[in-house]
Short mmCIF file of C-alpha atoms in Angstrom, two decimals:
data_model
loop_
_atom_site.label_atom_id
_atom_site.label_comp_id
_atom_site.label_asym_id
_atom_site.label_seq_id
_atom_site.Cartn_x
_atom_site.Cartn_y
_atom_site.Cartn_z
CA UNK W 119 9.84 -41.15 10.72
CA UNK W 120 6.62 -39.31 11.50
CA UNK W 121 6.12 -35.51 11.81
CA UNK W 122 2.84 -34.85 13.60
CA UNK W 123 3.17 -31.14 12.93
CA UNK W 124 2.34 -31.56 9.25
CA UNK W 125 0.51 -34.85 9.55
CA UNK W 126 2.69 -36.58 7.03
CA UNK W 127 5.18 -39.48 7.19
CA UNK W 128 8.53 -39.89 5.42
CA UNK W 129 11.66 -41.95 5.62
CA UNK W 130 14.81 -40.64 7.31
CA UNK W 131 16.49 -40.51 3.89
CA UNK W 132 13.63 -38.38 2.42
CA UNK W 133 13.58 -36.09 5.48
CA UNK W 134 17.33 -35.46 5.35
CA UNK W 135 17.18 -34.92 1.58
CA UNK W 136 14.45 -32.26 1.99
CA UNK W 137 16.36 -30.69 4.81
CA UNK W 138 19.45 -30.39 2.64
CA UNK W 139 17.55 -28.70 -0.10
CA UNK W 140 15.85 -26.40 2.35
CA UNK W 141 19.05 -25.34 4.09
CA UNK W 142 20.76 -24.85 0.77
CA UNK W 143 17.93 -22.65 -0.45
CA UNK W 144 18.06 -20.65 2.77
CA UNK W 145 21.79 -20.15 2.39
CA UNK W 146 21.42 -19.09 -1.18
CA UNK W 147 18.56 -16.81 -0.23
CA UNK W 148 20.82 -15.13 2.38
CA UNK W 149 23.47 -14.49 -0.26
CA UNK W 150 20.93 -13.08 -2.77
CA UNK W 151 19.26 -10.94 -0.14
CA UNK W 152 22.54 -9.18 0.75
CA UNK W 153 22.70 -8.19 -2.91
CA UNK W 154 19.10 -7.05 -3.12
CA UNK W 155 17.49 -10.23 -4.47
CA UNK W 156 15.71 -13.18 -2.96
CA UNK W 157 16.84 -16.68 -3.94
CA UNK W 158 13.99 -17.11 -6.42
CA UNK W 159 14.03 -13.65 -7.83
CA UNK W 160 15.88 -14.43 -11.02
CA UNK W 161 13.06 -16.64 -12.27
CA UNK W 162 10.51 -14.02 -11.36
CA UNK W 163 12.27 -11.22 -13.29
CA UNK W 164 10.22 -9.98 -16.20
CA UNK W 165 11.76 -9.74 -19.67
CA UNK W 166 11.97 -5.97 -19.38
CA UNK W 167 14.50 -4.15 -17.18
CA UNK W 168 13.08 -3.26 -13.75
CA UNK W 169 12.22 0.46 -13.53
CA UNK W 170 11.45 0.45 -9.78
CA UNK W 171 13.61 -0.63 -6.84
CA UNK W 172 10.99 0.30 -4.25
CA UNK W 173 7.37 1.28 -3.79
CA UNK W 174 5.75 3.93 -1.58
CA UNK W 175 1.93 3.40 -1.43
CA UNK W 176 0.13 6.43 0.01
CA UNK W 177 -3.08 4.63 0.86
CA UNK W 178 -6.08 6.80 1.63
CA UNK W 179 -8.39 4.60 3.71
CA UNK W 180 -12.13 5.17 3.49
CA UNK W 181 -12.54 6.00 -0.15
CA UNK W 182 -11.65 9.54 -1.41
CA UNK W 183 -14.25 11.12 -3.56
CA UNK W 184 -12.92 11.06 -7.17
CA UNK W 185 -15.74 13.46 -8.13
CA UNK W 186 -14.56 16.14 -5.68
CA UNK W 187 -10.78 15.66 -6.20
CA UNK W 188 -9.80 14.12 -9.58
CA UNK W 189 -12.66 13.60 -12.01
CA UNK W 190 -14.52 16.84 -12.94
CA UNK W 191 -18.05 16.45 -14.25
CA UNK W 192 -19.34 19.84 -15.34
CA UNK W 193 -22.34 18.16 -16.93
CA UNK W 194 -23.70 17.47 -13.43
CA UNK W 195 -23.70 21.08 -12.40
CA UNK W 196 -27.22 21.81 -13.60
CA UNK W 197 -28.62 18.53 -12.44
CA UNK W 198 -28.66 18.88 -8.66
CA UNK W 199 -31.62 16.94 -7.14
CA UNK W 200 -32.42 15.05 -10.39
CA UNK W 201 -32.54 11.22 -10.35
CA UNK W 202 -29.57 9.41 -11.68
CA UNK W 203 -30.72 8.12 -15.09
CA UNK W 204 -31.64 4.41 -15.08
CA UNK W 205 -29.44 4.03 -18.16
CA UNK W 206 -26.49 5.02 -16.00
CA UNK W 207 -27.54 3.42 -12.75
CA UNK W 208 -28.44 0.15 -14.39
CA UNK W 209 -29.73 -1.62 -11.24
CA UNK W 210 -26.28 -1.70 -9.69
CA UNK W 211 -25.71 -2.96 -6.18
CA UNK W 212 -25.96 -0.37 -3.34
CA UNK W 213 -24.64 -0.58 0.18
CA UNK W 214 -26.81 -0.88 3.25
CA UNK W 215 -26.27 2.80 4.03
CA UNK W 216 -28.56 3.81 1.11
CA UNK W 217 -30.63 0.72 0.52
CA UNK W 218 -33.64 2.40 2.16
CA UNK W 219 -33.47 5.48 -0.06
CA UNK W 220 -36.33 5.86 -2.49
CA UNK W 221 -34.38 8.06 -4.89
CA UNK W 222 -30.76 8.48 -5.84
CA UNK W 223 -30.33 12.22 -6.52
CA UNK W 224 -27.47 13.77 -8.43
CA UNK W 225 -25.14 15.93 -6.28
CA UNK W 226 -22.53 17.89 -8.29
CA UNK W 227 -19.23 18.70 -6.65
CA UNK W 228 -19.14 22.10 -4.94
CA UNK W 229 -15.43 22.46 -5.68
CA UNK W 230 -13.84 24.01 -8.72
CA UNK W 231 -11.32 22.30 -10.88
CA UNK W 232 -8.18 23.91 -12.41
CA UNK W 233 -5.92 22.92 -15.24
CA UNK W 234 -2.50 22.26 -13.73
CA UNK W 235 1.00 22.08 -15.15
CA UNK W 236 2.02 22.17 -18.77
CA UNK W 237 0.08 18.91 -19.32
CA UNK W 238 -3.21 20.66 -18.25
CA UNK W 239 -4.54 17.87 -15.99
CA UNK W 240 -7.73 19.08 -14.28
CA UNK W 241 -7.48 18.80 -10.47
CA UNK W 242 -9.66 20.05 -7.67
CA UNK W 243 -8.98 23.30 -5.89
CA UNK W 244 -8.74 21.10 -2.75
CA UNK W 245 -5.40 19.90 -4.11
CA UNK W 246 -3.31 22.99 -4.81
CA UNK W 247 0.00 21.22 -3.94
CA UNK W 248 -0.79 18.23 -6.12
CA UNK W 249 -1.39 20.67 -8.94
CA UNK W 250 2.34 21.63 -8.65
CA UNK W 251 3.38 18.06 -9.52
CA UNK W 252 0.83 17.53 -12.26
CA UNK W 253 3.58 17.11 -14.82
CA UNK W 254 5.08 14.22 -12.80
CA UNK W 255 1.97 12.13 -12.20
CA UNK W 256 -0.13 9.73 -14.22
CA UNK W 257 -3.80 10.16 -13.14
CA UNK W 258 -5.91 7.03 -13.67
CA UNK W 259 -9.56 7.86 -13.77
CA UNK W 260 -10.83 4.35 -14.48
CA UNK W 261 -9.81 2.10 -11.57
CA UNK W 262 -12.52 -0.35 -10.60
CA UNK W 263 -13.26 -2.96 -7.97
CA UNK W 264 -16.03 -5.44 -7.28
CA UNK W 265 -15.95 -4.66 -3.56
CA UNK W 266 -18.39 -2.03 -2.22
CA UNK W 267 -17.65 -2.15 1.53
CA UNK W 268 -14.47 -1.08 3.30
CA UNK W 269 -13.03 -4.24 4.72
CA UNK W 270 -13.31 -6.43 1.62
CA UNK W 271 -12.26 -3.47 -0.64
CA UNK W 272 -9.18 -2.61 1.40
CA UNK W 273 -8.25 -6.30 1.66
CA UNK W 274 -8.76 -6.67 -2.09
CA UNK W 275 -6.46 -3.71 -2.89
CA UNK W 276 -3.74 -4.90 -0.49
CA UNK W 277 -3.88 -8.66 -1.03
CA UNK W 278 -5.66 -9.36 -4.31
CA UNK W 279 -8.56 -11.07 -2.54
CA UNK W 280 -11.66 -9.79 -0.77
CA UNK W 281 -11.27 -12.63 1.78
CA UNK W 282 -8.80 -12.35 4.63
CA UNK W 283 -5.77 -14.66 4.78
CA UNK W 284 -3.78 -13.84 1.64
CA UNK W 285 -0.34 -12.13 1.73
CA UNK W 286 -0.21 -8.36 1.37
CA UNK W 287 1.41 -6.78 -1.69
CA UNK W 288 4.39 -5.70 0.37
CA UNK W 289 4.90 -9.24 1.55
CA UNK W 290 4.80 -10.61 -2.07
CA UNK W 291 7.36 -7.97 -3.07
CA UNK W 292 9.68 -8.97 -0.16
CA UNK W 293 9.21 -12.60 -1.00
CA UNK W 294 10.07 -12.00 -4.67
CA UNK W 295 12.92 -9.53 -4.35
CA UNK W 296 14.26 -9.61 -0.80
CA UNK W 297 15.81 -6.62 0.89
CA UNK W 298 18.34 -4.01 -0.18
CA UNK W 299 19.20 -3.27 3.48
CA UNK W 300 19.73 -6.13 5.87
CA UNK W 301 19.54 -3.73 8.88
CA UNK W 302 15.92 -2.66 8.16
CA UNK W 303 12.69 -4.58 7.27
CA UNK W 304 11.96 -4.82 3.63
CA UNK W 305 8.29 -3.92 4.27
CA UNK W 306 7.41 -1.05 6.61
CA UNK W 307 3.96 0.32 7.48
CA UNK W 308 2.91 3.65 9.11
CA UNK W 309 -0.56 4.84 10.03
CA UNK W 310 -1.97 8.32 10.56
CA UNK W 311 -5.39 9.83 11.30
CA UNK W 312 -7.08 13.19 10.40
CA UNK W 313 -5.81 16.28 12.26
CA UNK W 314 -9.43 17.11 13.00
CA UNK W 315 -12.73 15.19 13.31
CA UNK W 316 -12.99 11.44 13.61
CA UNK W 317 -10.48 8.83 12.58
CA UNK W 318 -13.00 6.85 10.60
CA UNK W 319 -12.65 3.18 9.58
CA UNK W 320 -10.18 1.19 11.67
CA UNK W 321 -7.33 -0.81 10.19
CA UNK W 322 -6.44 -4.43 10.94
CA UNK W 323 -2.81 -5.57 11.10
CA UNK W 324 -3.74 -8.45 8.77
CA UNK W 325 -3.61 -5.90 5.96
CA UNK W 326 0.15 -6.03 6.13
CA UNK W 327 0.30 -9.73 7.08
CA UNK W 328 2.40 -12.26 5.18
CA UNK W 329 -0.63 -14.59 5.03
CA UNK W 330 0.53 -18.07 4.06
CA UNK W 331 4.00 -16.78 3.08
CA UNK W 332 6.76 -17.30 5.63
CA UNK W 333 6.28 -14.91 8.53
CA UNK W 334 9.56 -13.08 7.92
CA UNK W 335 7.85 -11.36 4.98
CA UNK W 336 5.17 -9.61 7.02
CA UNK W 337 5.15 -5.83 7.29
CA UNK W 338 6.73 -4.11 10.31
CA UNK W 339 4.61 -1.31 11.75
CA UNK W 340 6.48 1.86 12.77
CA UNK W 341 4.80 3.97 15.40
CA UNK W 342 4.81 7.78 15.62
CA UNK W 343 7.24 9.24 18.09
CA UNK W 344 10.90 8.97 18.96
CA UNK W 345 10.57 5.20 19.23
CA UNK W 346 9.07 3.89 15.99
CA UNK W 347 9.65 0.34 17.30
CA UNK W 348 9.25 -0.47 20.95
CA UNK W 349 11.76 -2.14 23.16
CA UNK W 350 14.73 -1.61 20.81
CA UNK W 351 16.89 -0.26 23.59
CA UNK W 352 18.67 -2.85 25.80
CA UNK W 353 17.32 -3.09 29.35
CA UNK W 354 19.38 -1.87 32.25
CA UNK W 355 22.42 -4.07 32.78
CA UNK W 356 22.47 -5.54 29.26
CA UNK W 357 25.06 -4.23 26.80
CA UNK W 358 25.43 -5.12 23.09
CA UNK W 359 27.96 -7.86 23.85
CA UNK W 360 25.62 -9.61 26.32
CA UNK W 361 22.67 -9.14 23.98
CA UNK W 362 24.69 -10.82 21.20
CA UNK W 363 25.67 -13.77 23.38
CA UNK W 364 22.00 -14.15 24.47
CA UNK W 365 20.79 -14.19 20.88
CA UNK W 366 23.52 -16.65 19.82
CA UNK W 367 22.45 -19.11 22.56
CA UNK W 368 18.77 -18.59 21.80
CA UNK W 369 19.46 -19.06 18.05
CA UNK W 370 21.25 -22.32 18.84
CA UNK W 371 18.25 -23.64 20.78
CA UNK W 372 15.86 -22.57 18.03
CA UNK W 373 17.93 -24.24 15.35
CA UNK W 374 17.83 -27.47 17.35
CA UNK W 375 14.05 -27.14 17.51
CA UNK W 376 13.93 -26.62 13.79
CA UNK W 377 16.02 -29.74 13.15
CA UNK W 378 13.62 -31.72 15.31
CA UNK W 379 10.28 -30.37 14.12
CA UNK W 380 10.94 -28.72 10.74
CA UNK W 381 8.47 -25.96 11.52
CA UNK W 382 9.26 -22.95 9.23
CA UNK W 383 7.92 -20.52 11.83
CA UNK W 384 10.96 -21.38 13.95
CA UNK W 385 13.14 -20.02 11.10
CA UNK W 386 10.94 -16.92 11.00
CA UNK W 387 11.49 -16.35 14.73
CA UNK W 388 15.30 -16.69 14.33
CA UNK W 389 15.19 -14.13 11.48
CA UNK W 390 13.05 -11.73 13.54
CA UNK W 391 15.38 -11.84 16.49
CA UNK W 392 18.35 -11.09 14.23
CA UNK W 393 16.48 -8.29 12.48
CA UNK W 394 15.52 -6.75 15.84
CA UNK W 395 19.16 -6.80 16.94
CA UNK W 396 20.33 -5.02 13.76
CA UNK W 397 17.48 -2.54 14.09
CA UNK W 398 18.80 -1.50 17.51
CA UNK W 399 21.41 0.52 15.62
CA UNK W 400 19.69 1.31 12.32
CA UNK W 401 16.28 2.61 13.65
CA UNK W 402 17.53 5.28 16.08
CA UNK W 403 19.55 6.81 13.25
CA UNK W 404 16.52 6.56 10.98
CA UNK W 405 14.20 8.25 13.48
CA UNK W 406 16.64 11.05 14.32
CA UNK W 407 15.48 13.94 12.20
CA UNK W 408 17.96 16.39 13.60
CA UNK W 409 19.93 16.15 10.34
CA UNK W 410 16.95 17.31 8.31
CA UNK W 411 17.41 20.96 7.28
CA UNK W 412 14.71 23.62 7.79
CA UNK W 413 14.05 23.54 4.07
CA UNK W 414 12.52 20.08 4.49
CA UNK W 415 9.83 21.42 6.84
CA UNK W 416 9.19 24.30 4.46
CA UNK W 417 8.59 21.63 1.81
CA UNK W 418 6.53 19.10 3.75
CA UNK W 419 4.87 21.65 6.12
CA UNK W 420 5.01 22.19 9.84
CA UNK W 421 2.92 19.07 10.44
CA UNK W 422 6.01 17.06 9.50
CA UNK W 423 7.47 18.15 12.85
CA UNK W 424 4.73 16.16 14.67
CA UNK W 425 5.46 12.39 14.84
CA UNK W 426 2.64 10.20 13.56
CA UNK W 427 1.12 12.77 11.15
CA UNK W 428 0.76 11.96 7.48
CA UNK W 429 3.36 14.68 6.76
CA UNK W 430 5.89 13.20 9.24
CA UNK W 431 5.27 9.77 7.78
CA UNK W 432 5.92 11.05 4.27
CA UNK W 433 9.20 12.49 5.36
CA UNK W 434 10.00 9.17 7.06
CA UNK W 435 9.02 7.36 3.89
CA UNK W 436 11.67 9.31 2.03
CA UNK W 437 14.29 8.36 4.66
CA UNK W 438 13.26 4.70 4.41
CA UNK W 439 13.52 4.91 0.58
CA UNK W 440 17.03 6.33 0.92
CA UNK W 441 17.99 3.30 3.02
CA UNK W 442 16.70 0.75 0.56
CA UNK W 443 13.41 -0.32 2.16
CA UNK W 444 11.49 -2.17 -0.66
CA UNK W 445 7.86 -1.45 0.19
CA UNK W 446 6.65 1.48 2.29
CA UNK W 447 2.96 1.63 3.06
CA UNK W 448 1.39 4.75 4.54
CA UNK W 449 -2.21 4.50 5.64
CA UNK W 450 -4.19 7.76 6.14
CA UNK W 451 -7.60 7.10 7.75
CA UNK W 452 -10.74 9.27 7.66
CA UNK W 453 -11.85 9.46 4.04
CA UNK W 454 -15.30 7.80 4.63
CA UNK W 455 -17.56 10.80 3.95
CA UNK W 456 -21.17 9.54 3.97
CA UNK W 457 -22.16 12.95 5.36
CA UNK W 458 -20.55 16.25 6.12
CA UNK W 459 -18.19 15.98 3.17
CA UNK W 460 -18.05 19.85 2.97
CA UNK W 461 -16.53 19.95 6.47
CA UNK W 462 -14.40 16.78 6.42
CA UNK W 463 -12.95 16.62 2.91
CA UNK W 464 -10.99 19.90 3.31
CA UNK W 465 -9.34 18.51 6.43
CA UNK W 466 -8.15 15.30 4.73
CA UNK W 467 -7.10 17.20 1.63
CA UNK W 468 -5.08 19.65 3.74
CA UNK W 469 -3.51 16.81 5.73
CA UNK W 470 -2.32 14.81 2.68
CA UNK W 471 -2.07 17.22 -0.30
CA UNK W 472 1.10 19.07 0.61
CA UNK W 473 3.20 16.17 1.98
CA UNK W 474 2.24 13.92 -0.92
CA UNK W 475 3.42 16.47 -3.39
CA UNK W 476 6.48 17.22 -1.24
CA UNK W 477 7.47 13.58 -1.23
CA UNK W 478 7.43 13.39 -5.01
CA UNK W 479 9.50 16.65 -5.24
CA UNK W 480 11.93 15.45 -2.58
CA UNK W 481 12.51 12.10 -4.25
CA UNK W 482 13.04 13.82 -7.59
CA UNK W 483 15.61 16.25 -6.06
CA UNK W 484 17.53 13.38 -4.68
CA UNK W 485 17.48 11.35 -7.90
CA UNK W 486 15.28 8.70 -6.24
CA UNK W 487 12.03 9.24 -8.16
CA UNK W 488 13.53 7.50 -11.22
CA UNK W 489 13.49 4.15 -9.38
CA UNK W 490 10.77 4.77 -6.75
CA UNK W 491 7.17 4.08 -7.64
CA UNK W 492 4.78 6.35 -5.71
CA UNK W 493 1.05 5.47 -5.62
CA UNK W 494 -1.86 7.57 -4.18
CA UNK W 495 -5.32 6.32 -3.76
CA UNK W 496 -7.91 4.40 -1.71
CA UNK W 497 -10.05 1.28 -1.86
CA UNK W 498 -12.83 2.89 -3.95
CA UNK W 499 -14.45 6.27 -4.75
CA UNK W 500 -17.77 7.86 -3.92
CA UNK W 501 -21.11 7.98 -5.63
CA UNK W 502 -22.43 10.81 -7.79
CA UNK W 503 -25.62 10.60 -5.88
CA UNK W 504 -25.99 11.97 -2.39
CA UNK W 505 -26.67 10.13 0.88
CA UNK W 506 -29.28 11.30 3.26
CA UNK W 507 -30.53 14.92 3.34
CA UNK W 508 -28.33 16.81 0.86
CA UNK W 509 -27.92 20.38 -0.24
CA UNK W 510 -25.90 21.89 -3.06
CA UNK W 511 -23.08 22.77 -0.62
CA UNK W 512 -23.66 20.21 2.14
CA UNK W 513 -23.72 16.57 1.17
CA UNK W 514 -22.28 13.13 1.63
CA UNK W 515 -21.57 10.36 -0.79
CA UNK W 516 -21.73 6.53 -0.50
CA UNK W 517 -19.09 3.93 -1.51
CA UNK W 518 -18.49 3.50 -5.23
CA UNK W 519 -16.22 0.87 -6.77
CA UNK W 520 -17.34 0.90 -10.38
CA UNK W 521 -14.96 3.66 -11.20
CA UNK W 522 -12.62 5.79 -9.15
CA UNK W 523 -9.24 7.63 -9.41
CA UNK W 524 -5.65 7.01 -8.31
CA UNK W 525 -2.39 8.55 -9.34
CA UNK W 526 1.10 7.14 -9.79
CA UNK W 527 4.50 8.78 -10.27
CA UNK W 528 8.11 7.81 -10.90
CA UNK W 529 9.83 4.60 -11.94
CA UNK W 530 8.91 4.56 -15.62
CA UNK W 531 5.33 5.77 -15.29
CA UNK W 532 4.11 8.30 -17.91
CA UNK W 533 4.33 11.92 -16.72
CA UNK W 534 1.53 14.47 -17.05
CA UNK W 535 -0.80 11.80 -18.36
CA UNK W 536 -4.51 10.98 -17.88
CA UNK W 537 -5.56 7.33 -18.43
CA UNK W 538 -9.11 6.14 -18.66
CA UNK W 539 -12.43 7.97 -18.45
CA UNK W 540 -15.76 7.64 -16.74
CA UNK W 541 -19.19 8.70 -17.96
CA UNK W 542 -20.70 12.20 -17.41
CA UNK W 543 -21.82 11.19 -13.87
CA UNK W 544 -18.53 9.51 -12.88
CA UNK W 545 -20.52 6.36 -12.35
CA UNK W 546 -19.34 3.87 -15.00
CA UNK W 547 -16.10 3.43 -17.04
CA UNK W 548 -16.34 4.43 -20.70
CA UNK W 549 -12.70 4.12 -21.65
CA UNK W 550 -9.66 2.01 -20.62
CA UNK W 551 -10.73 0.39 -17.40
CA UNK W 552 -8.01 -0.58 -14.86
CA UNK W 553 -9.02 -3.38 -12.50
CA UNK W 554 -7.41 -3.73 -9.14
CA UNK W 555 -5.61 -6.83 -10.42
CA UNK W 556 -4.33 -4.83 -13.39
CA UNK W 557 -2.94 -2.23 -11.02
CA UNK W 558 -1.20 -4.91 -8.95
CA UNK W 559 0.24 -6.59 -12.12
CA UNK W 560 1.58 -3.19 -13.25
CA UNK W 561 3.23 -2.44 -9.87
CA UNK W 562 4.98 -5.84 -9.95
CA UNK W 563 5.97 -5.29 -13.60
CA UNK W 564 7.70 -2.01 -12.81
CA UNK W 565 9.66 -3.90 -10.07
CA UNK W 566 10.81 -6.41 -12.70
CA UNK W 567 8.43 -9.13 -11.58
CA UNK W 568 6.18 -11.22 -13.83
CA UNK W 569 2.93 -11.33 -11.83
CA UNK W 570 2.01 -14.67 -13.37
CA UNK W 571 5.25 -16.31 -12.26
CA UNK W 572 5.53 -14.93 -8.70
CA UNK W 573 3.67 -17.82 -7.03
CA UNK W 574 3.63 -19.76 -3.76
CA UNK W 575 2.25 -23.17 -3.27
CA UNK W 576 -0.29 -23.44 -0.44
CA UNK W 577 -2.91 -26.09 0.31
CA UNK W 578 -2.35 -27.88 -2.96
CA UNK W 579 -2.38 -25.00 -5.41
CA UNK W 580 -0.18 -22.22 -6.64
CA UNK W 581 -1.26 -18.73 -5.45
CA UNK W 582 -0.29 -15.34 -6.68
CA UNK W 583 -1.11 -11.74 -5.85
CA UNK W 584 -3.26 -11.30 -8.90
CA UNK W 585 -4.98 -14.68 -8.46
CA UNK W 586 -5.80 -15.83 -12.09
CA UNK W 587 -6.39 -12.28 -13.37
CA UNK W 588 -4.53 -9.04 -14.12
CA UNK W 589 -2.87 -7.44 -17.09
CA UNK W 590 -0.01 -4.92 -17.17
CA UNK W 591 -1.43 -1.51 -18.13
CA UNK W 592 1.15 -0.72 -20.75
CA UNK W 593 -0.54 2.55 -21.85
CA UNK W 594 0.62 4.23 -18.59
CA UNK W 595 4.27 3.17 -19.03
CA UNK W 596 6.76 5.68 -20.45
#
């Protein structure tokens, strides 16, 4: 017997044997999925008890300035316009945006920092609401990445590789653990843009792709509005009964095709049709916010009333978390502040500060923060030197991956804790660096997954989210 699809030959006996194992695995996977685990999840479970059941990643696309938000550098205050010392700069790579600059001049932050909470974490005045959850978060001031441009840096953070084609983190989590709710996707994505000014860097759907994993693990994008997913309603003249009959017949034809060709994408299509059918009843209830009390809008802010805003997406993220969605990814665009930071940073801070803090408070009040891991951060930070013509109160900053800041909360993460430190210019790490792969390993660890054992064989080798790198950052675990 010859299967041209995969350019390999096998005997009828071998083919049937493989089919039997494949169908058995699929059946076992279905059983495990209904109980919150994928078929292979037991072998991926770490030795420690999982702390997180789900992840909400509040991804700030464009590179938020750690120096203006999270990492105060008072030593820079008196050095405006001075050259970054060569001992600090060290001949590091620069992007094409500043490659023609003759000098790299220090630009201190124009924003004040305040000690927040009982823990006393210093946070920017641009983040008054985040200051109210200071005692819940772990602020990491030493994240670092080799990537210095947006596309490879975002791809690296989401997939563990700077090159396109790898599965996203949400897809890996779905593959490893399966879904807690068979009526909703395990991996949901929502996007938002600044309320003012430009949207900034675009986002490609491959960032939530399943890559070489089976297509059923890819992220499902929810739109803003009353219809997060298009075409869920039956067309005129089609009721649920007729829709069910139609899908049963279509499923029968697809299964016959799978038996003939063995193409796993056919199984993916069957699964997607079934998920879409179940979402016809689950998504309208999810998107109906009429049951949310006025107190929720007082918490998240009035922007939460406007579908598609970051605030509305944060509120939706909590509703998804309540319903057992494993991985919820929110993208907020617009953080690429090469110039005009003094005008644009306040807009982004205002758009994201209150709803991010509200989400943490809301989850805690409902008892969900204990097993929900919340992450806030972007693909890199910004440089301590200015870009273009700068003034003490009007400046821009270039990309900077050598050190930047992110925060995490919930699911066994230390509260009111600062991890890592950068030098007096916020340029290099001087203490407890956390590589992107370390961050990914730690996220998987909190979900009960050993990042070295969650693998998938593709093109002759075993792949994993963290490639051949990554260590769990145990110092940030409670």
